[in-house]
Amino acid sequence: MLIEKEEQKKIDDTLVSESKRSMPFQTERNHSCKILYMFLKKMMEGLVLFIIIIKNHDGFGGNLFFYVLFLILLSMLLFSVLDWRRQVFYFYKEAIYFKSGLLNVKIREIPFQRVTTVDLTEGILDKIFGTVKVKVDTGSLSKNESELSLLLDKRRALEVRSLILNRPDHIKTDSKTFGKGYNVSFTQLMLYACTSNAVTKGIGIIFVAYTFLDDYIFNIFDIKLLDYEITAKYLWEKVIWVVAGVILISTLLSIMKSLIQYYNFRIDVEGDKLNICYGLLNQKHYSFSRDKIKGVHGRQNALMQLFHLKTLEIESIGYGDEKGESAILFPICNAKLEEEIMDELLPEFVYKGKIQVLPKRALLRFIWKKVLFLGILVAILMHYVSFGIAGVILLPFACWLGYMQFRNAAVGMDQELLTMSYNGMYKVKTVVKRTAVQSFEKSHSYFQKRAGLASFKVNIFSNQKYQSLKVKNLESHVVDNYLKKAR
């Protein structure tokens, strides 16, 4: 595990006692390995330029090619060193200050009480050099003002995390461990990989990889990966083999990605802090106060709904806001495990109030729109192709999709929590604190009003600034009651 509990406890005890005294004003810099990281990043950003220069090196003549390449690399290295030198941070009066910039100098102040998440990440290079990336997030929506990223040695990273999260205003006198921790087994990860849109994710990986290679490698170096001269006799045979190969490779890639990404996944609660750690090549450790969590989402695609499985995510500013990252609470669980996790770790998000489902007369409203759309699509296809009428075979699917949207829709509200369930093939069930809701809305069309139905929509404060949750075709008087409760 990235963080040893015994080591962390010693650091916490020492720093909490020291926090009662005034902190010295002392500037620090990122670990010197940050120079290498910035230099490698700039090289990757200029990869296309390097490929073009190498491909056309004959045009430079003599040793000019090597001089140009050397000057480019030297300028990148020099800029990385200067950038590293100009980045300093220090702690002062319950806040962390960060200064950066060569020509445009910026000083950023982050008070400890505004911090929502402290993320520790240890990649392959970090393991070699003994460093850890520290990312500090606050509830601000502007990433330029709310995020701070540092590269420190492991012990200093632990100290910085403790200084920020274990200040006196973060420590509760009645703090205790609320529940045990939960690990994700190898079998659960395999199940998650096979049920979480494995084929489509893998196909996406293959497509992105091939597009990059075709644009920047195959085209430049005149490499032909595929032979497009296929005779009609073997066309269908090759199509079948290609489709089968893509499905197999994409599934394997998705399984590998899931196993690497969520390897050794563990979640536990220590006092008022929630800890989540996972990762094989890129180890991550998130720590944030439980009172910063705004809500919990249970997500199920069609396959997960069939086997009664779901992925749990949380709504907390700063967690899950990186590219390709989700705010995972637990990758995959059944109803029994979900209930146990929520009761043990986040009991404040266990909704026990009344759930309002849709009236039966609302079912046709979900179905007829899809049938109408399918009819228009089939008519267009029939106009252009002779076999367009074959599109009617999608009629059962359209009806099934409408039924799933009807069956999955539900709303509930009590004094503390709001729960909403929505979507068809990709069902989402959300439980949020009512204090996180920015606004409530009621809307209806002319035909909905005649049927005594209305749509209920809420906007919540989230990583995506404002996230909208909407359930259609509730009883109109039910929506009115929710609006009264919200006042």
Short mmCIF file of C-alpha atoms in Angstrom, two decimals:
data_model
loop_
_atom_site.label_atom_id
_atom_site.label_comp_id
_atom_site.label_asym_id
_atom_site.label_seq_id
_atom_site.Cartn_x
_atom_site.Cartn_y
_atom_site.Cartn_z
CA MET A 1 0.00 0.00 0.00
CA LEU A 2 1.22 3.52 -0.77
CA ILE A 3 0.72 4.76 2.78
CA GLU A 4 1.70 2.68 5.80
CA LYS A 5 -0.80 3.28 8.63
CA GLU A 6 1.84 3.12 11.40
CA GLU A 7 4.03 5.68 9.64
CA GLN A 8 1.05 7.94 8.93
CA LYS A 9 -0.14 7.76 12.56
CA LYS A 10 3.26 8.89 13.88
CA ILE A 11 3.27 11.82 11.47
CA ASP A 12 -0.31 12.76 12.36
CA ASP A 13 0.38 12.72 16.11
CA THR A 14 3.54 14.81 15.74
CA LEU A 15 2.05 17.40 13.39
CA VAL A 16 -1.22 17.78 15.27
CA SER A 17 0.71 18.61 18.45
CA GLU A 18 2.96 21.00 16.54
CA SER A 19 -0.04 22.69 14.89
CA LYS A 20 -0.95 24.26 18.22
CA ARG A 21 2.18 26.37 17.91
CA SER A 22 2.72 28.98 15.21
CA MET A 23 4.22 27.52 12.05
CA PRO A 24 7.57 28.89 10.82
CA PHE A 25 7.69 30.80 7.55
CA GLN A 26 9.89 28.57 5.36
CA THR A 27 9.81 28.31 1.58
CA GLU A 28 10.14 24.94 -0.12
CA ARG A 29 10.44 23.68 -3.67
CA ASN A 30 9.23 20.64 -5.52
CA HIS A 31 11.54 17.65 -5.58
CA SER A 32 14.36 18.11 -8.13
CA CYS A 33 12.90 15.20 -10.14
CA LYS A 34 10.18 17.64 -11.18
CA ILE A 35 12.73 18.98 -13.71
CA LEU A 36 12.88 15.57 -15.37
CA TYR A 37 9.08 15.22 -15.38
CA MET A 38 8.59 18.64 -16.98
CA PHE A 39 11.33 17.92 -19.53
CA LEU A 40 9.74 14.56 -20.50
CA LYS A 41 6.33 16.21 -20.75
CA LYS A 42 7.66 18.84 -23.14
CA MET A 43 9.33 16.14 -25.23
CA MET A 44 6.03 14.28 -25.54
CA GLU A 45 4.25 17.51 -26.51
CA GLY A 46 6.85 18.03 -29.24
CA LEU A 47 6.84 14.40 -30.41
CA VAL A 48 5.27 15.22 -33.78
CA LEU A 49 7.87 17.96 -34.36
CA PHE A 50 10.70 15.52 -33.60
CA ILE A 51 9.27 12.91 -35.99
CA ILE A 52 9.01 15.48 -38.79
CA ILE A 53 12.59 16.68 -38.19
CA ILE A 54 13.96 13.12 -38.16
CA LYS A 55 11.98 12.20 -41.29
CA ASN A 56 13.36 15.22 -43.18
CA HIS A 57 16.85 15.34 -41.66
CA ASP A 58 18.47 15.15 -45.13
CA GLY A 59 17.08 18.58 -45.92
CA PHE A 60 19.07 20.23 -43.12
CA GLY A 61 22.42 19.23 -44.59
CA GLY A 62 25.59 18.19 -42.76
CA ASN A 63 25.60 18.51 -39.02
CA LEU A 64 22.89 21.19 -38.98
CA PHE A 65 20.29 18.51 -38.17
CA PHE A 66 22.06 17.58 -34.93
CA TYR A 67 22.55 21.23 -33.95
CA VAL A 68 18.83 21.99 -34.43
CA LEU A 69 17.80 18.92 -32.46
CA PHE A 70 20.29 19.72 -29.69
CA LEU A 71 19.13 23.35 -29.40
CA ILE A 72 15.48 22.27 -29.14
CA LEU A 73 16.24 19.75 -26.39
CA LEU A 74 18.52 22.23 -24.57
CA SER A 75 15.85 24.94 -24.61
CA MET A 76 13.28 22.49 -23.22
CA LEU A 77 15.66 21.47 -20.43
CA LEU A 78 16.55 25.07 -19.60
CA PHE A 79 12.92 26.11 -19.43
CA SER A 80 12.16 23.13 -17.17
CA VAL A 81 14.95 24.11 -14.76
CA LEU A 82 13.84 27.76 -14.64
CA ASP A 83 10.21 26.75 -14.16
CA TRP A 84 11.19 24.46 -11.27
CA ARG A 85 13.27 27.19 -9.61
CA ARG A 86 10.40 29.67 -9.73
CA GLN A 87 7.90 27.30 -8.11
CA VAL A 88 7.99 27.62 -4.31
CA PHE A 89 5.43 27.00 -1.57
CA TYR A 90 5.16 27.69 2.14
CA PHE A 91 2.73 27.36 5.05
CA TYR A 92 1.55 30.35 7.03
CA LYS A 93 -1.45 30.94 9.34
CA GLU A 94 -3.60 27.92 8.47
CA ALA A 95 -2.99 28.21 4.72
CA ILE A 96 -0.64 27.01 2.02
CA TYR A 97 0.82 29.52 -0.43
CA PHE A 98 2.17 28.62 -3.87
CA LYS A 99 4.26 30.95 -6.05
CA SER A 100 4.99 30.19 -9.72
CA GLY A 101 5.64 31.80 -13.09
CA LEU A 102 8.61 33.11 -15.05
CA LEU A 103 7.32 36.35 -16.56
CA ASN A 104 3.81 36.32 -15.12
CA VAL A 105 4.30 35.59 -11.40
CA LYS A 106 1.30 34.16 -9.53
CA ILE A 107 0.84 33.60 -5.80
CA ARG A 108 -2.00 31.30 -4.84
CA GLU A 109 -3.40 31.04 -1.31
CA ILE A 110 -5.40 27.99 -0.19
CA PRO A 111 -6.80 28.09 3.36
CA PHE A 112 -6.85 24.68 5.03
CA GLN A 113 -10.55 24.95 5.86
CA ARG A 114 -11.42 25.18 2.14
CA VAL A 115 -9.57 21.99 1.18
CA THR A 116 -11.89 19.17 0.08
CA THR A 117 -9.42 16.54 -1.16
CA VAL A 118 -5.73 15.74 -0.82
CA ASP A 119 -4.63 13.24 -3.46
CA LEU A 120 -1.33 11.33 -3.23
CA THR A 121 -0.23 9.62 -6.47
CA GLU A 122 2.80 7.39 -6.97
CA GLY A 123 3.66 6.42 -10.56
CA ILE A 124 6.42 4.21 -11.95
CA LEU A 125 9.04 6.97 -11.99
CA ASP A 126 7.93 8.05 -8.51
CA LYS A 127 8.67 4.57 -7.16
CA ILE A 128 12.15 4.73 -8.68
CA PHE A 129 12.98 8.17 -7.25
CA GLY A 130 10.99 7.87 -4.02
CA THR A 131 8.64 10.75 -4.83
CA VAL A 132 4.90 11.28 -4.51
CA LYS A 133 2.62 13.71 -6.38
CA VAL A 134 0.41 15.74 -4.04
CA LYS A 135 -2.73 17.38 -5.42
CA VAL A 136 -4.79 19.71 -3.24
CA ASP A 137 -8.35 20.60 -4.24
CA THR A 138 -10.88 23.01 -2.81
CA GLY A 139 -14.55 23.65 -3.48
CA SER A 140 -13.84 26.42 -5.97
CA LEU A 141 -15.01 25.83 -9.54
CA SER A 142 -12.01 27.54 -11.11
CA LYS A 143 -9.23 24.97 -11.46
CA ASN A 144 -6.64 27.72 -11.87
CA GLU A 145 -7.43 28.87 -8.35
CA SER A 146 -8.50 25.67 -6.59
CA GLU A 147 -5.89 23.11 -7.60
CA LEU A 148 -2.33 22.81 -6.35
CA SER A 149 0.04 20.08 -7.55
CA LEU A 150 3.37 19.33 -5.85
CA LEU A 151 6.07 16.68 -6.25
CA LEU A 152 7.70 15.76 -2.92
CA ASP A 153 9.56 12.89 -1.34
CA LYS A 154 7.25 10.36 0.32
CA ARG A 155 7.73 11.42 3.93
CA ARG A 156 7.29 15.12 3.17
CA ALA A 157 4.16 14.30 1.13
CA LEU A 158 2.69 12.55 4.17
CA GLU A 159 3.58 15.53 6.35
CA VAL A 160 1.96 17.99 3.95
CA ARG A 161 -1.22 15.92 3.83
CA SER A 162 -1.37 15.77 7.62
CA LEU A 163 -0.66 19.50 8.00
CA ILE A 164 -3.59 20.29 5.71
CA LEU A 165 -6.15 17.72 6.89
CA ASN A 166 -5.24 17.34 10.57
CA ARG A 167 -5.33 20.96 11.64
CA PRO A 168 -7.32 21.66 14.85
CA ASP A 169 -10.36 22.87 12.90
CA HIS A 170 -10.46 19.52 11.07
CA ILE A 171 -10.25 17.40 14.25
CA LYS A 172 -13.40 16.48 16.12
CA THR A 173 -13.18 15.61 19.81
CA ASP A 174 -15.65 12.76 19.37
CA SER A 175 -13.90 11.49 16.23
CA LYS A 176 -13.80 7.73 15.91
CA THR A 177 -13.53 5.06 13.29
CA PHE A 178 -17.05 4.63 11.95
CA GLY A 179 -16.55 1.30 10.22
CA LYS A 180 -14.23 -1.28 8.77
CA GLY A 181 -12.48 -1.10 5.42
CA TYR A 182 -13.41 -2.88 2.20
CA ASN A 183 -11.13 -4.34 -0.47
CA VAL A 184 -11.96 -5.30 -4.05
CA SER A 185 -10.97 -8.87 -4.87
CA PHE A 186 -9.47 -10.10 -8.14
CA THR A 187 -12.75 -11.84 -8.98
CA GLN A 188 -14.70 -8.61 -8.45
CA LEU A 189 -12.30 -6.70 -10.72
CA MET A 190 -12.72 -9.31 -13.45
CA LEU A 191 -16.49 -9.04 -13.09
CA TYR A 192 -16.28 -5.26 -13.22
CA ALA A 193 -14.16 -5.36 -16.39
CA CYS A 194 -16.54 -7.78 -18.13
CA THR A 195 -19.71 -5.86 -17.25
CA SER A 196 -18.59 -2.22 -17.54
CA ASN A 197 -18.89 -1.72 -21.31
CA ALA A 198 -15.70 -3.71 -21.91
CA VAL A 199 -16.13 -4.09 -25.66
CA THR A 200 -16.87 -0.44 -26.41
CA LYS A 201 -14.04 0.79 -24.17
CA GLY A 202 -11.58 -1.60 -25.79
CA ILE A 203 -12.69 -0.62 -29.30
CA GLY A 204 -12.13 3.01 -28.31
CA ILE A 205 -8.59 2.19 -27.18
CA ILE A 206 -7.88 0.38 -30.47
CA PHE A 207 -9.35 3.22 -32.55
CA VAL A 208 -7.36 5.95 -30.74
CA ALA A 209 -4.12 3.95 -30.97
CA TYR A 210 -4.57 3.15 -34.67
CA THR A 211 -5.56 6.75 -35.52
CA PHE A 212 -2.43 8.11 -33.82
CA LEU A 213 -0.14 5.56 -35.48
CA ASP A 214 -1.76 6.08 -38.88
CA ASP A 215 -1.44 9.87 -38.68
CA TYR A 216 2.02 10.22 -37.18
CA ILE A 217 3.89 6.94 -37.74
CA PHE A 218 2.51 4.88 -40.65
CA ASN A 219 1.94 7.88 -42.92
CA ILE A 220 5.33 9.49 -42.23
CA PHE A 221 7.36 6.30 -42.64
CA ASP A 222 5.16 4.84 -45.43
CA ILE A 223 4.07 1.81 -43.41
CA LYS A 224 1.04 -0.13 -44.67
CA LEU A 225 -0.61 -2.05 -41.85
CA LEU A 226 -3.73 -3.17 -43.71
CA ASP A 227 -4.14 -4.48 -47.23
CA TYR A 228 -7.40 -3.13 -48.62
CA GLU A 229 -7.37 -5.33 -51.76
CA ILE A 230 -9.87 -7.95 -50.60
CA THR A 231 -11.66 -10.10 -53.14
CA ALA A 232 -15.43 -10.48 -52.87
CA LYS A 233 -15.03 -14.24 -52.36
CA TYR A 234 -13.32 -13.78 -49.01
CA LEU A 235 -14.99 -10.50 -47.99
CA TRP A 236 -17.47 -11.88 -45.43
CA GLU A 237 -14.93 -14.30 -44.05
CA LYS A 238 -12.45 -11.47 -43.42
CA VAL A 239 -15.18 -9.24 -41.96
CA ILE A 240 -16.15 -11.95 -39.46
CA TRP A 241 -12.53 -12.53 -38.47
CA VAL A 242 -11.88 -8.79 -38.09
CA VAL A 243 -15.01 -8.24 -35.97
CA ALA A 244 -14.23 -11.26 -33.78
CA GLY A 245 -10.62 -10.12 -33.39
CA VAL A 246 -11.60 -6.57 -32.46
CA ILE A 247 -14.12 -7.82 -29.86
CA LEU A 248 -11.59 -10.22 -28.34
CA ILE A 249 -8.72 -7.73 -28.27
CA SER A 250 -10.92 -4.91 -26.96
CA THR A 251 -12.26 -7.10 -24.17
CA LEU A 252 -8.76 -8.17 -23.14
CA LEU A 253 -7.56 -4.57 -23.21
CA SER A 254 -10.47 -3.46 -21.05
CA ILE A 255 -9.80 -6.25 -18.53
CA MET A 256 -6.11 -5.31 -18.36
CA LYS A 257 -7.00 -1.63 -17.94
CA SER A 258 -9.42 -2.36 -15.08
CA LEU A 259 -6.98 -4.67 -13.29
CA ILE A 260 -4.14 -2.14 -13.55
CA GLN A 261 -6.26 0.89 -12.66
CA TYR A 262 -8.10 -0.55 -9.63
CA TYR A 263 -5.52 -3.05 -8.38
CA ASN A 264 -5.53 -3.39 -4.56
CA PHE A 265 -8.54 -1.08 -4.25
CA ARG A 266 -9.38 -0.26 -0.63
CA ILE A 267 -11.75 2.14 1.08
CA ASP A 268 -11.96 2.88 4.79
CA VAL A 269 -12.89 5.59 7.26
CA GLU A 270 -10.56 7.04 9.88
CA GLY A 271 -12.32 9.47 12.15
CA ASP A 272 -14.02 12.05 9.97
CA LYS A 273 -11.84 11.25 6.94
CA LEU A 274 -12.61 8.89 4.06
CA ASN A 275 -9.59 7.18 2.50
CA ILE A 276 -9.60 5.59 -0.95
CA CYS A 277 -6.50 4.01 -2.47
CA TYR A 278 -5.90 1.91 -5.59
CA GLY A 279 -3.62 1.38 -8.58
CA LEU A 280 -0.83 -0.89 -9.76
CA LEU A 281 1.40 1.26 -11.97
CA ASN A 282 -0.05 4.57 -10.86
CA GLN A 283 -0.96 4.31 -7.17
CA LYS A 284 -3.44 6.84 -5.85
CA HIS A 285 -4.45 7.68 -2.30
CA TYR A 286 -7.32 10.10 -1.70
CA SER A 287 -8.17 11.56 1.69
CA PHE A 288 -11.00 13.97 2.35
CA SER A 289 -13.43 14.90 5.09
CA ARG A 290 -16.69 13.00 5.04
CA ASP A 291 -18.64 16.23 5.48
CA LYS A 292 -17.27 17.40 2.10
CA ILE A 293 -19.12 14.58 0.31
CA LYS A 294 -22.28 15.93 -1.33
CA GLY A 295 -23.83 12.72 -2.65
CA VAL A 296 -23.53 9.12 -3.80
CA HIS A 297 -24.32 7.76 -7.28
CA GLY A 298 -25.09 4.15 -8.15
CA ARG A 299 -24.51 3.51 -11.86
CA GLN A 300 -25.68 0.47 -13.84
CA ASN A 301 -25.44 -0.24 -17.55
CA ALA A 302 -27.83 -2.75 -19.14
CA LEU A 303 -25.59 -5.74 -18.32
CA MET A 304 -25.19 -4.66 -14.70
CA GLN A 305 -28.94 -4.23 -14.36
CA LEU A 306 -29.42 -7.76 -15.66
CA PHE A 307 -27.11 -9.22 -12.98
CA HIS A 308 -28.16 -6.73 -10.24
CA LEU A 309 -24.70 -5.14 -9.96
CA LYS A 310 -23.68 -1.49 -9.75
CA THR A 311 -20.75 0.89 -9.51
CA LEU A 312 -20.75 3.36 -6.62
CA GLU A 313 -19.40 6.88 -7.09
CA ILE A 314 -19.37 9.91 -4.83
CA GLU A 315 -20.00 13.59 -5.41
CA SER A 316 -17.10 15.54 -3.91
CA ILE A 317 -15.36 18.55 -5.42
CA GLY A 318 -11.80 17.64 -6.39
CA TYR A 319 -12.27 13.89 -6.61
CA GLY A 320 -12.73 12.39 -10.08
CA ASP A 321 -11.99 15.64 -11.93
CA GLU A 322 -8.89 14.40 -13.75
CA LYS A 323 -9.05 13.24 -17.36
CA GLY A 324 -10.10 9.58 -17.57
CA GLU A 325 -10.84 9.41 -13.85
CA SER A 326 -14.11 8.63 -12.09
CA ALA A 327 -15.06 9.50 -8.53
CA ILE A 328 -15.18 5.81 -7.61
CA LEU A 329 -16.43 4.81 -4.17
CA PHE A 330 -16.51 1.07 -4.99
CA PRO A 331 -16.04 -0.39 -8.50
CA ILE A 332 -18.66 -3.14 -8.36
CA CYS A 333 -21.06 -4.53 -5.77
CA ASN A 334 -24.40 -6.27 -5.41
CA ALA A 335 -27.31 -4.92 -3.34
CA LYS A 336 -26.19 -6.65 -0.13
CA LEU A 337 -22.61 -5.35 -0.33
CA GLU A 338 -23.85 -1.87 -1.25
CA GLU A 339 -26.07 -1.78 1.82
CA GLU A 340 -23.20 -2.93 4.04
CA ILE A 341 -20.76 -0.34 2.62
CA MET A 342 -23.22 2.51 3.03
CA ASP A 343 -24.26 1.50 6.57
CA GLU A 344 -20.65 1.12 7.71
CA LEU A 345 -18.88 3.99 5.93
CA LEU A 346 -21.47 6.59 4.88
CA PRO A 347 -24.61 6.09 6.99
CA GLU A 348 -25.57 9.73 6.48
CA PHE A 349 -26.43 8.86 2.83
CA VAL A 350 -28.74 5.93 3.61
CA TYR A 351 -32.18 7.07 2.47
CA LYS A 352 -35.05 5.45 4.38
CA GLY A 353 -37.93 7.67 3.31
CA LYS A 354 -40.76 7.10 0.88
CA ILE A 355 -39.97 6.46 -2.81
CA GLN A 356 -42.38 7.83 -5.41
CA VAL A 357 -42.54 5.83 -8.68
CA LEU A 358 -44.29 6.86 -11.91
CA PRO A 359 -47.98 6.20 -12.52
CA LYS A 360 -48.79 3.44 -15.02
CA ARG A 361 -50.33 5.90 -17.48
CA ALA A 362 -46.87 7.44 -17.95
CA LEU A 363 -45.53 4.28 -19.61
CA LEU A 364 -46.96 5.09 -23.05
CA ARG A 365 -45.30 8.52 -23.00
CA PHE A 366 -41.85 6.84 -22.86
CA ILE A 367 -42.69 4.35 -25.61
CA TRP A 368 -44.57 6.34 -28.26
CA LYS A 369 -41.77 8.90 -28.77
CA LYS A 370 -39.26 6.16 -29.54
CA VAL A 371 -41.68 4.33 -31.81
CA LEU A 372 -42.41 7.60 -33.66
CA PHE A 373 -38.69 8.32 -34.08
CA LEU A 374 -38.09 4.78 -35.34
CA GLY A 375 -40.97 5.11 -37.83
CA ILE A 376 -39.50 8.33 -39.26
CA LEU A 377 -36.06 6.70 -39.51
CA VAL A 378 -37.48 3.63 -41.31
CA ALA A 379 -39.39 5.86 -43.76
CA ILE A 380 -36.19 7.76 -44.61
CA LEU A 381 -34.26 4.52 -45.10
CA MET A 382 -36.98 3.08 -47.33
CA HIS A 383 -36.75 6.17 -49.51
CA TYR A 384 -33.03 5.65 -50.14
CA VAL A 385 -32.46 1.88 -49.85
CA SER A 386 -34.70 -1.03 -50.82
CA PHE A 387 -34.14 -2.93 -47.57
CA GLY A 388 -34.92 0.03 -45.30
CA ILE A 389 -38.08 -1.72 -44.13
CA ALA A 390 -35.78 -4.07 -42.18
CA GLY A 391 -35.48 -1.28 -39.61
CA VAL A 392 -38.80 -2.37 -38.11
CA ILE A 393 -36.95 -5.21 -36.38
CA LEU A 394 -35.77 -2.51 -33.96
CA LEU A 395 -39.37 -1.96 -32.79
CA PRO A 396 -39.10 -4.40 -29.82
CA PHE A 397 -35.87 -2.71 -28.76
CA ALA A 398 -37.49 0.74 -28.85
CA CYS A 399 -40.39 -0.51 -26.72
CA TRP A 400 -38.01 -2.19 -24.28
CA LEU A 401 -35.93 0.98 -23.94
CA GLY A 402 -39.04 3.02 -23.17
CA TYR A 403 -40.14 0.48 -20.57
CA MET A 404 -36.70 0.57 -18.90
CA GLN A 405 -36.86 4.36 -18.62
CA PHE A 406 -40.32 4.08 -17.07
CA ARG A 407 -39.32 1.32 -14.64
CA ASN A 408 -36.10 3.00 -13.46
CA ALA A 409 -37.60 6.43 -12.74
CA ALA A 410 -38.28 7.30 -9.08
CA VAL A 411 -37.93 10.20 -6.62
CA GLY A 412 -37.81 10.53 -2.84
CA MET A 413 -37.18 13.39 -0.41
CA ASP A 414 -36.93 13.75 3.36
CA GLN A 415 -35.57 16.44 5.66
CA GLU A 416 -31.89 15.68 4.92
CA LEU A 417 -31.65 13.76 1.64
CA LEU A 418 -32.95 13.74 -1.92
CA THR A 419 -32.87 10.57 -4.04
CA MET A 420 -33.56 10.35 -7.77
CA SER A 421 -33.39 7.40 -10.17
CA TYR A 422 -33.42 7.89 -13.93
CA ASN A 423 -32.27 6.66 -17.40
CA GLY A 424 -32.98 3.38 -19.18
CA MET A 425 -30.01 1.41 -20.50
CA TYR A 426 -27.64 3.31 -18.19
CA LYS A 427 -29.50 3.63 -14.90
CA VAL A 428 -28.31 6.14 -12.31
CA LYS A 429 -29.59 6.31 -8.75
CA THR A 430 -28.43 9.40 -6.87
CA VAL A 431 -28.65 10.27 -3.19
CA VAL A 432 -27.56 13.84 -2.36
CA LYS A 433 -27.74 16.10 0.63
CA ARG A 434 -30.44 18.69 0.21
CA THR A 435 -27.89 21.34 1.16
CA ALA A 436 -26.02 20.50 -2.08
CA VAL A 437 -29.08 21.26 -4.23
CA GLN A 438 -28.90 24.67 -5.88
CA SER A 439 -32.40 24.77 -7.34
CA PHE A 440 -35.62 22.80 -7.88
CA GLU A 441 -37.65 23.04 -11.07
CA LYS A 442 -41.03 21.85 -12.32
CA SER A 443 -41.84 21.74 -16.03
CA HIS A 444 -44.51 20.22 -18.26
CA SER A 445 -45.66 20.23 -21.86
CA TYR A 446 -49.24 20.77 -22.97
CA PHE A 447 -49.87 17.01 -23.22
CA GLN A 448 -48.20 16.33 -19.86
CA LYS A 449 -50.43 18.92 -18.20
CA ARG A 450 -53.55 17.32 -19.66
CA ALA A 451 -52.44 13.96 -18.30
CA GLY A 452 -51.70 15.44 -14.85
CA LEU A 453 -47.97 14.79 -15.21
CA ALA A 454 -44.85 16.94 -14.84
CA SER A 455 -41.06 16.71 -14.89
CA PHE A 456 -38.98 17.29 -11.75
CA LYS A 457 -35.46 18.69 -12.12
CA VAL A 458 -32.76 19.66 -9.61
CA ASN A 459 -29.37 21.30 -10.10
CA ILE A 460 -26.57 20.30 -7.75
CA PHE A 461 -23.14 21.73 -7.10
CA SER A 462 -20.60 19.20 -8.46
CA ASN A 463 -17.30 18.67 -10.31
CA GLN A 464 -19.11 19.67 -13.51
CA LYS A 465 -20.06 23.04 -11.96
CA TYR A 466 -23.80 22.39 -12.09
CA GLN A 467 -25.14 18.90 -12.67
CA SER A 468 -28.79 18.48 -13.55
CA LEU A 469 -30.87 15.50 -12.42
CA LYS A 470 -34.28 15.04 -14.03
CA VAL A 471 -37.17 12.61 -13.69
CA LYS A 472 -39.96 12.89 -16.25
CA ASN A 473 -43.71 12.18 -16.00
CA LEU A 474 -44.24 12.23 -12.26
CA GLU A 475 -47.67 13.02 -10.86
CA SER A 476 -48.03 16.79 -11.00
CA HIS A 477 -49.23 17.07 -7.39
CA VAL A 478 -46.23 15.00 -6.23
CA VAL A 479 -43.84 17.50 -7.81
CA ASP A 480 -45.76 20.35 -6.13
CA ASN A 481 -45.30 18.66 -2.76
CA TYR A 482 -41.54 18.39 -3.33
CA LEU A 483 -41.37 22.07 -4.22
CA LYS A 484 -43.20 22.93 -0.99
CA LYS A 485 -40.73 20.85 1.03
CA ALA A 486 -37.83 22.65 -0.63
CA ARG A 487 -39.00 26.07 0.46
#
